[in-house]
JSON list of C-alpha atoms in Angstrom, two decimals:
[
{"chain": "E", "resi": 14, "resn": "LYS", "atom": "CA", "xyz": [13.72, -2.57, 2.37]},
{"chain": "E", "resi": 15, "resn": "ILE", "atom": "CA", "xyz": [13.84, 0.99, 0.77]},
{"chain": "E", "resi": 16, "resn": "ASP", "atom": "CA", "xyz": [13.55, 4.44, 1.92]},
{"chain": "E", "resi": 17, "resn": "VAL", "atom": "CA", "xyz": [10.08, 5.95, 0.31]},
{"chain": "E", "resi": 18, "resn": "GLY", "atom": "CA", "xyz": [12.46, 9.08, -0.32]},
{"chain": "E", "resi": 19, "resn": "SER", "atom": "CA", "xyz": [14.03, 6.95, -3.08]},
{"chain": "E", "resi": 20, "resn": "LEU", "atom": "CA", "xyz": [10.36, 6.66, -4.67]},
{"chain": "E", "resi": 21, "resn": "LYS", "atom": "CA", "xyz": [10.57, 10.59, -5.31]},
{"chain": "E", "resi": 22, "resn": "GLY", "atom": "CA", "xyz": [10.03, 11.29, -9.02]},
{"chain": "E", "resi": 23, "resn": "LYS", "atom": "CA", "xyz": [9.31, 7.82, -10.20]},
{"chain": "E", "resi": 24, "resn": "ASN", "atom": "CA", "xyz": [6.09, 7.34, -12.37]},
{"chain": "E", "resi": 25, "resn": "ALA", "atom": "CA", "xyz": [4.07, 4.85, -10.67]},
{"chain": "E", "resi": 26, "resn": "VAL", "atom": "CA", "xyz": [0.51, 2.83, -10.90]},
{"chain": "E", "resi": 27, "resn": "LEU", "atom": "CA", "xyz": [-0.89, 2.28, -7.53]},
{"chain": "E", "resi": 28, "resn": "PHE", "atom": "CA", "xyz": [-3.14, -0.24, -6.44]},
{"chain": "E", "resi": 29, "resn": "SER", "atom": "CA", "xyz": [-5.22, -0.35, -2.95]},
{"chain": "E", "resi": 30, "resn": "GLY", "atom": "CA", "xyz": [-7.85, -2.06, -1.34]},
{"chain": "E", "resi": 31, "resn": "ILE", "atom": "CA", "xyz": [-8.05, -0.45, 1.83]},
{"chain": "E", "resi": 32, "resn": "ALA", "atom": "CA", "xyz": [-10.83, 1.93, 3.71]},
{"chain": "E", "resi": 33, "resn": "LYS", "atom": "CA", "xyz": [-9.13, 5.19, 2.42]},
{"chain": "E", "resi": 34, "resn": "ASN", "atom": "CA", "xyz": [-7.44, 4.72, -1.11]},
{"chain": "E", "resi": 35, "resn": "THR", "atom": "CA", "xyz": [-7.57, 7.90, -1.26]},
{"chain": "E", "resi": 36, "resn": "SER", "atom": "CA", "xyz": [-5.09, 8.50, 1.79]},
{"chain": "E", "resi": 37, "resn": "PHE", "atom": "CA", "xyz": [-2.69, 5.93, 0.51]},
{"chain": "E", "resi": 38, "resn": "TYR", "atom": "CA", "xyz": [-2.60, 8.00, -3.16]},
{"chain": "E", "resi": 39, "resn": "GLN", "atom": "CA", "xyz": [-1.96, 11.37, -1.47]},
{"chain": "E", "resi": 40, "resn": "THR", "atom": "CA", "xyz": [0.79, 9.97, 0.69]},
{"chain": "E", "resi": 41, "resn": "MET", "atom": "CA", "xyz": [2.62, 8.56, -2.06]},
{"chain": "E", "resi": 42, "resn": "VAL", "atom": "CA", "xyz": [1.74, 12.25, -4.12]},
{"chain": "E", "resi": 43, "resn": "GLN", "atom": "CA", "xyz": [3.02, 13.84, -0.49]},
{"chain": "E", "resi": 44, "resn": "CYS", "atom": "CA", "xyz": [6.98, 11.48, -0.90]},
{"chain": "E", "resi": 45, "resn": "GLY", "atom": "CA", "xyz": [7.13, 13.03, -4.84]},
{"chain": "E", "resi": 46, "resn": "VAL", "atom": "CA", "xyz": [5.90, 10.04, -6.51]},
{"chain": "E", "resi": 47, "resn": "ASN", "atom": "CA", "xyz": [4.06, 10.36, -9.59]},
{"chain": "E", "resi": 48, "resn": "ILE", "atom": "CA", "xyz": [0.70, 8.43, -9.82]},
{"chain": "E", "resi": 49, "resn": "VAL", "atom": "CA", "xyz": [-0.10, 8.07, -13.46]},
{"chain": "E", "resi": 50, "resn": "ASP", "atom": "CA", "xyz": [-3.09, 5.64, -12.55]},
{"chain": "E", "resi": 51, "resn": "HIS", "atom": "CA", "xyz": [-4.36, 4.57, -9.49]},
{"chain": "E", "resi": 52, "resn": "LEU", "atom": "CA", "xyz": [-6.33, 1.54, -9.40]},
{"chain": "E", "resi": 53, "resn": "GLU", "atom": "CA", "xyz": [-8.49, 1.42, -6.43]},
{"chain": "E", "resi": 54, "resn": "PHE", "atom": "CA", "xyz": [-10.78, -1.98, -4.74]},
{"chain": "E", "resi": 55, "resn": "LYS", "atom": "CA", "xyz": [-12.92, -1.95, -2.19]},
{"chain": "E", "resi": 56, "resn": "ASP", "atom": "CA", "xyz": [-11.62, -2.88, 1.57]},
{"chain": "E", "resi": 57, "resn": "HIS", "atom": "CA", "xyz": [-10.71, -6.24, 1.85]},
{"chain": "E", "resi": 58, "resn": "TYR", "atom": "CA", "xyz": [-10.97, -7.11, -1.66]},
{"chain": "E", "resi": 59, "resn": "ARG", "atom": "CA", "xyz": [-9.61, -10.39, -2.44]},
{"chain": "E", "resi": 60, "resn": "TYR", "atom": "CA", "xyz": [-7.27, -10.00, -5.85]},
{"chain": "E", "resi": 61, "resn": "LYS", "atom": "CA", "xyz": [-7.90, -12.09, -9.08]},
{"chain": "E", "resi": 62, "resn": "LYS", "atom": "CA", "xyz": [-6.02, -13.24, -11.04]},
{"chain": "E", "resi": 63, "resn": "SER", "atom": "CA", "xyz": [-7.97, -10.98, -13.71]},
{"chain": "E", "resi": 64, "resn": "ASP", "atom": "CA", "xyz": [-6.74, -8.27, -11.78]},
{"chain": "E", "resi": 65, "resn": "LEU", "atom": "CA", "xyz": [-3.22, -8.59, -11.47]},
{"chain": "E", "resi": 66, "resn": "GLU", "atom": "CA", "xyz": [-3.21, -8.99, -14.92]},
{"chain": "E", "resi": 67, "resn": "GLN", "atom": "CA", "xyz": [-4.94, -5.77, -15.67]},
{"chain": "E", "resi": 68, "resn": "ILE", "atom": "CA", "xyz": [-2.50, -4.04, -13.04]},
{"chain": "E", "resi": 69, "resn": "LYS", "atom": "CA", "xyz": [0.43, -5.21, -14.98]},
{"chain": "E", "resi": 70, "resn": "MET", "atom": "CA", "xyz": [-0.96, -4.40, -18.56]},
{"chain": "E", "resi": 71, "resn": "ILE", "atom": "CA", "xyz": [-1.58, -1.15, -17.09]},
{"chain": "E", "resi": 72, "resn": "ALA", "atom": "CA", "xyz": [1.87, -0.60, -16.05]},
{"chain": "E", "resi": 73, "resn": "HIS", "atom": "CA", "xyz": [3.02, -1.79, -19.36]},
{"chain": "E", "resi": 74, "resn": "LYS", "atom": "CA", "xyz": [1.36, 0.28, -21.52]},
{"chain": "E", "resi": 75, "resn": "LYS", "atom": "CA", "xyz": [1.94, 3.32, -19.32]},
{"chain": "E", "resi": 76, "resn": "ASP", "atom": "CA", "xyz": [5.74, 2.25, -19.03]},
{"chain": "E", "resi": 77, "resn": "VAL", "atom": "CA", "xyz": [5.59, 2.98, -15.41]},
{"chain": "E", "resi": 78, "resn": "ASP", "atom": "CA", "xyz": [8.83, 2.76, -13.46]},
{"chain": "E", "resi": 79, "resn": "ILE", "atom": "CA", "xyz": [7.34, 0.85, -10.60]},
{"chain": "E", "resi": 80, "resn": "ILE", "atom": "CA", "xyz": [3.70, -0.41, -9.35]},
{"chain": "E", "resi": 81, "resn": "LEU", "atom": "CA", "xyz": [2.50, 0.28, -5.92]},
{"chain": "E", "resi": 82, "resn": "THR", "atom": "CA", "xyz": [0.73, -1.54, -3.00]},
{"chain": "E", "resi": 83, "resn": "THR", "atom": "CA", "xyz": [0.26, -1.23, 0.93]},
{"chain": "E", "resi": 84, "resn": "GLN", "atom": "CA", "xyz": [1.43, -4.42, 2.37]},
{"chain": "E", "resi": 85, "resn": "LYS", "atom": "CA", "xyz": [-1.88, -4.86, 3.53]},
{"chain": "E", "resi": 86, "resn": "ASP", "atom": "CA", "xyz": [-2.88, -5.74, -0.30]},
{"chain": "E", "resi": 87, "resn": "TRP", "atom": "CA", "xyz": [0.71, -7.15, -0.61]},
{"chain": "E", "resi": 88, "resn": "SER", "atom": "CA", "xyz": [-0.46, -10.04, 1.58]},
{"chain": "E", "resi": 89, "resn": "LYS", "atom": "CA", "xyz": [-3.42, -10.92, -0.22]},
{"chain": "E", "resi": 90, "resn": "LEU", "atom": "CA", "xyz": [-1.63, -11.56, -3.64]},
{"chain": "E", "resi": 91, "resn": "MET", "atom": "CA", "xyz": [-0.99, -14.62, -5.36]},
{"chain": "E", "resi": 92, "resn": "HIS", "atom": "CA", "xyz": [2.85, -14.24, -4.63]},
{"chain": "E", "resi": 93, "resn": "GLN", "atom": "CA", "xyz": [4.00, -16.31, -7.91]},
{"chain": "E", "resi": 94, "resn": "ILE", "atom": "CA", "xyz": [2.73, -13.94, -10.61]},
{"chain": "E", "resi": 95, "resn": "GLU", "atom": "CA", "xyz": [5.46, -12.10, -12.47]},
{"chain": "E", "resi": 96, "resn": "TRP", "atom": "CA", "xyz": [5.93, -8.80, -12.36]},
{"chain": "E", "resi": 97, "resn": "ARG", "atom": "CA", "xyz": [7.36, -7.18, -15.90]},
{"chain": "E", "resi": 98, "resn": "LYS", "atom": "CA", "xyz": [7.86, -3.87, -13.67]},
{"chain": "E", "resi": 99, "resn": "ASP", "atom": "CA", "xyz": [9.06, -3.59, -9.78]},
{"chain": "E", "resi": 100, "resn": "LEU", "atom": "CA", "xyz": [6.80, -4.13, -7.52]},
{"chain": "E", "resi": 101, "resn": "VAL", "atom": "CA", "xyz": [6.86, -1.86, -4.76]},
{"chain": "E", "resi": 102, "resn": "VAL", "atom": "CA", "xyz": [5.20, -2.82, -1.12]},
{"chain": "E", "resi": 103, "resn": "VAL", "atom": "CA", "xyz": [4.81, 0.02, 1.44]},
{"chain": "E", "resi": 104, "resn": "GLY", "atom": "CA", "xyz": [4.27, -0.41, 5.16]},
{"chain": "E", "resi": 105, "resn": "ILE", "atom": "CA", "xyz": [3.19, 1.82, 7.70]},
{"chain": "E", "resi": 106, "resn": "GLN", "atom": "CA", "xyz": [4.53, 2.53, 11.31]},
{"chain": "E", "resi": 107, "resn": "ILE", "atom": "CA", "xyz": [2.45, 4.33, 13.80]},
{"chain": "E", "resi": 108, "resn": "GLN", "atom": "CA", "xyz": [4.16, 6.71, 15.78]},
{"chain": "E", "resi": 109, "resn": "PHE", "atom": "CA", "xyz": [2.53, 8.43, 18.44]},
{"chain": "E", "resi": 110, "resn": "GLU", "atom": "CA", "xyz": [3.20, 12.05, 19.28]},
{"chain": "E", "resi": 111, "resn": "ALA", "atom": "CA", "xyz": [2.63, 11.83, 23.18]},
{"chain": "E", "resi": 112, "resn": "SER", "atom": "CA", "xyz": [3.81, 8.11, 23.39]},
{"chain": "E", "resi": 113, "resn": "MET", "atom": "CA", "xyz": [5.01, 8.13, 27.43]},
{"chain": "E", "resi": 114, "resn": "HIS", "atom": "CA", "xyz": [1.00, 8.89, 27.74]},
{"chain": "E", "resi": 115, "resn": "PHE", "atom": "CA", "xyz": [-0.11, 6.28, 25.44]},
{"chain": "E", "resi": 116, "resn": "GLN", "atom": "CA", "xyz": [1.92, 3.68, 27.15]},
{"chain": "E", "resi": 117, "resn": "SER", "atom": "CA", "xyz": [0.71, 4.90, 30.80]},
{"chain": "E", "resi": 118, "resn": "PHE", "atom": "CA", "xyz": [-3.00, 4.51, 29.26]},
{"chain": "E", "resi": 119, "resn": "LEU", "atom": "CA", "xyz": [-2.37, 1.21, 28.38]},
{"chain": "E", "resi": 120, "resn": "ASN", "atom": "CA", "xyz": [-0.78, 0.54, 31.49]},
{"chain": "E", "resi": 121, "resn": "GLU", "atom": "CA", "xyz": [-3.61, 1.94, 33.44]},
{"chain": "E", "resi": 122, "resn": "LYS", "atom": "CA", "xyz": [-6.16, -0.61, 31.09]},
{"chain": "E", "resi": 123, "resn": "MET", "atom": "CA", "xyz": [-4.23, -4.20, 31.63]},
{"chain": "E", "resi": 124, "resn": "ASP", "atom": "CA", "xyz": [-4.22, -3.98, 35.09]},
{"chain": "E", "resi": 125, "resn": "PHE", "atom": "CA", "xyz": [-8.01, -3.96, 34.89]},
{"chain": "E", "resi": 126, "resn": "ILE", "atom": "CA", "xyz": [-7.67, -7.49, 32.60]}
]
């Protein structure tokens, strides 16, 4: 596990197959990552070996520091593939500003079950 702040200034190739690929891109830019390329796939995309080879080739050609993807995408990868660059998997954590209100809401709804 690494701190997202340690990615600041790194050159990266992103790849993602989520509903809002642009949001992932923007979040990484806000974290200070230099995005060299972003390969966007449709939501729930099933990666083929040729996709992963293309990602590796682009990362190698553009001589980036890291390859970035989402935790959701990582779970769909063929884990036996060897990456030439470090693969960094970005997870998300949901935090509610009014967590006590949200907890009360859930408790009320659970009473109906």
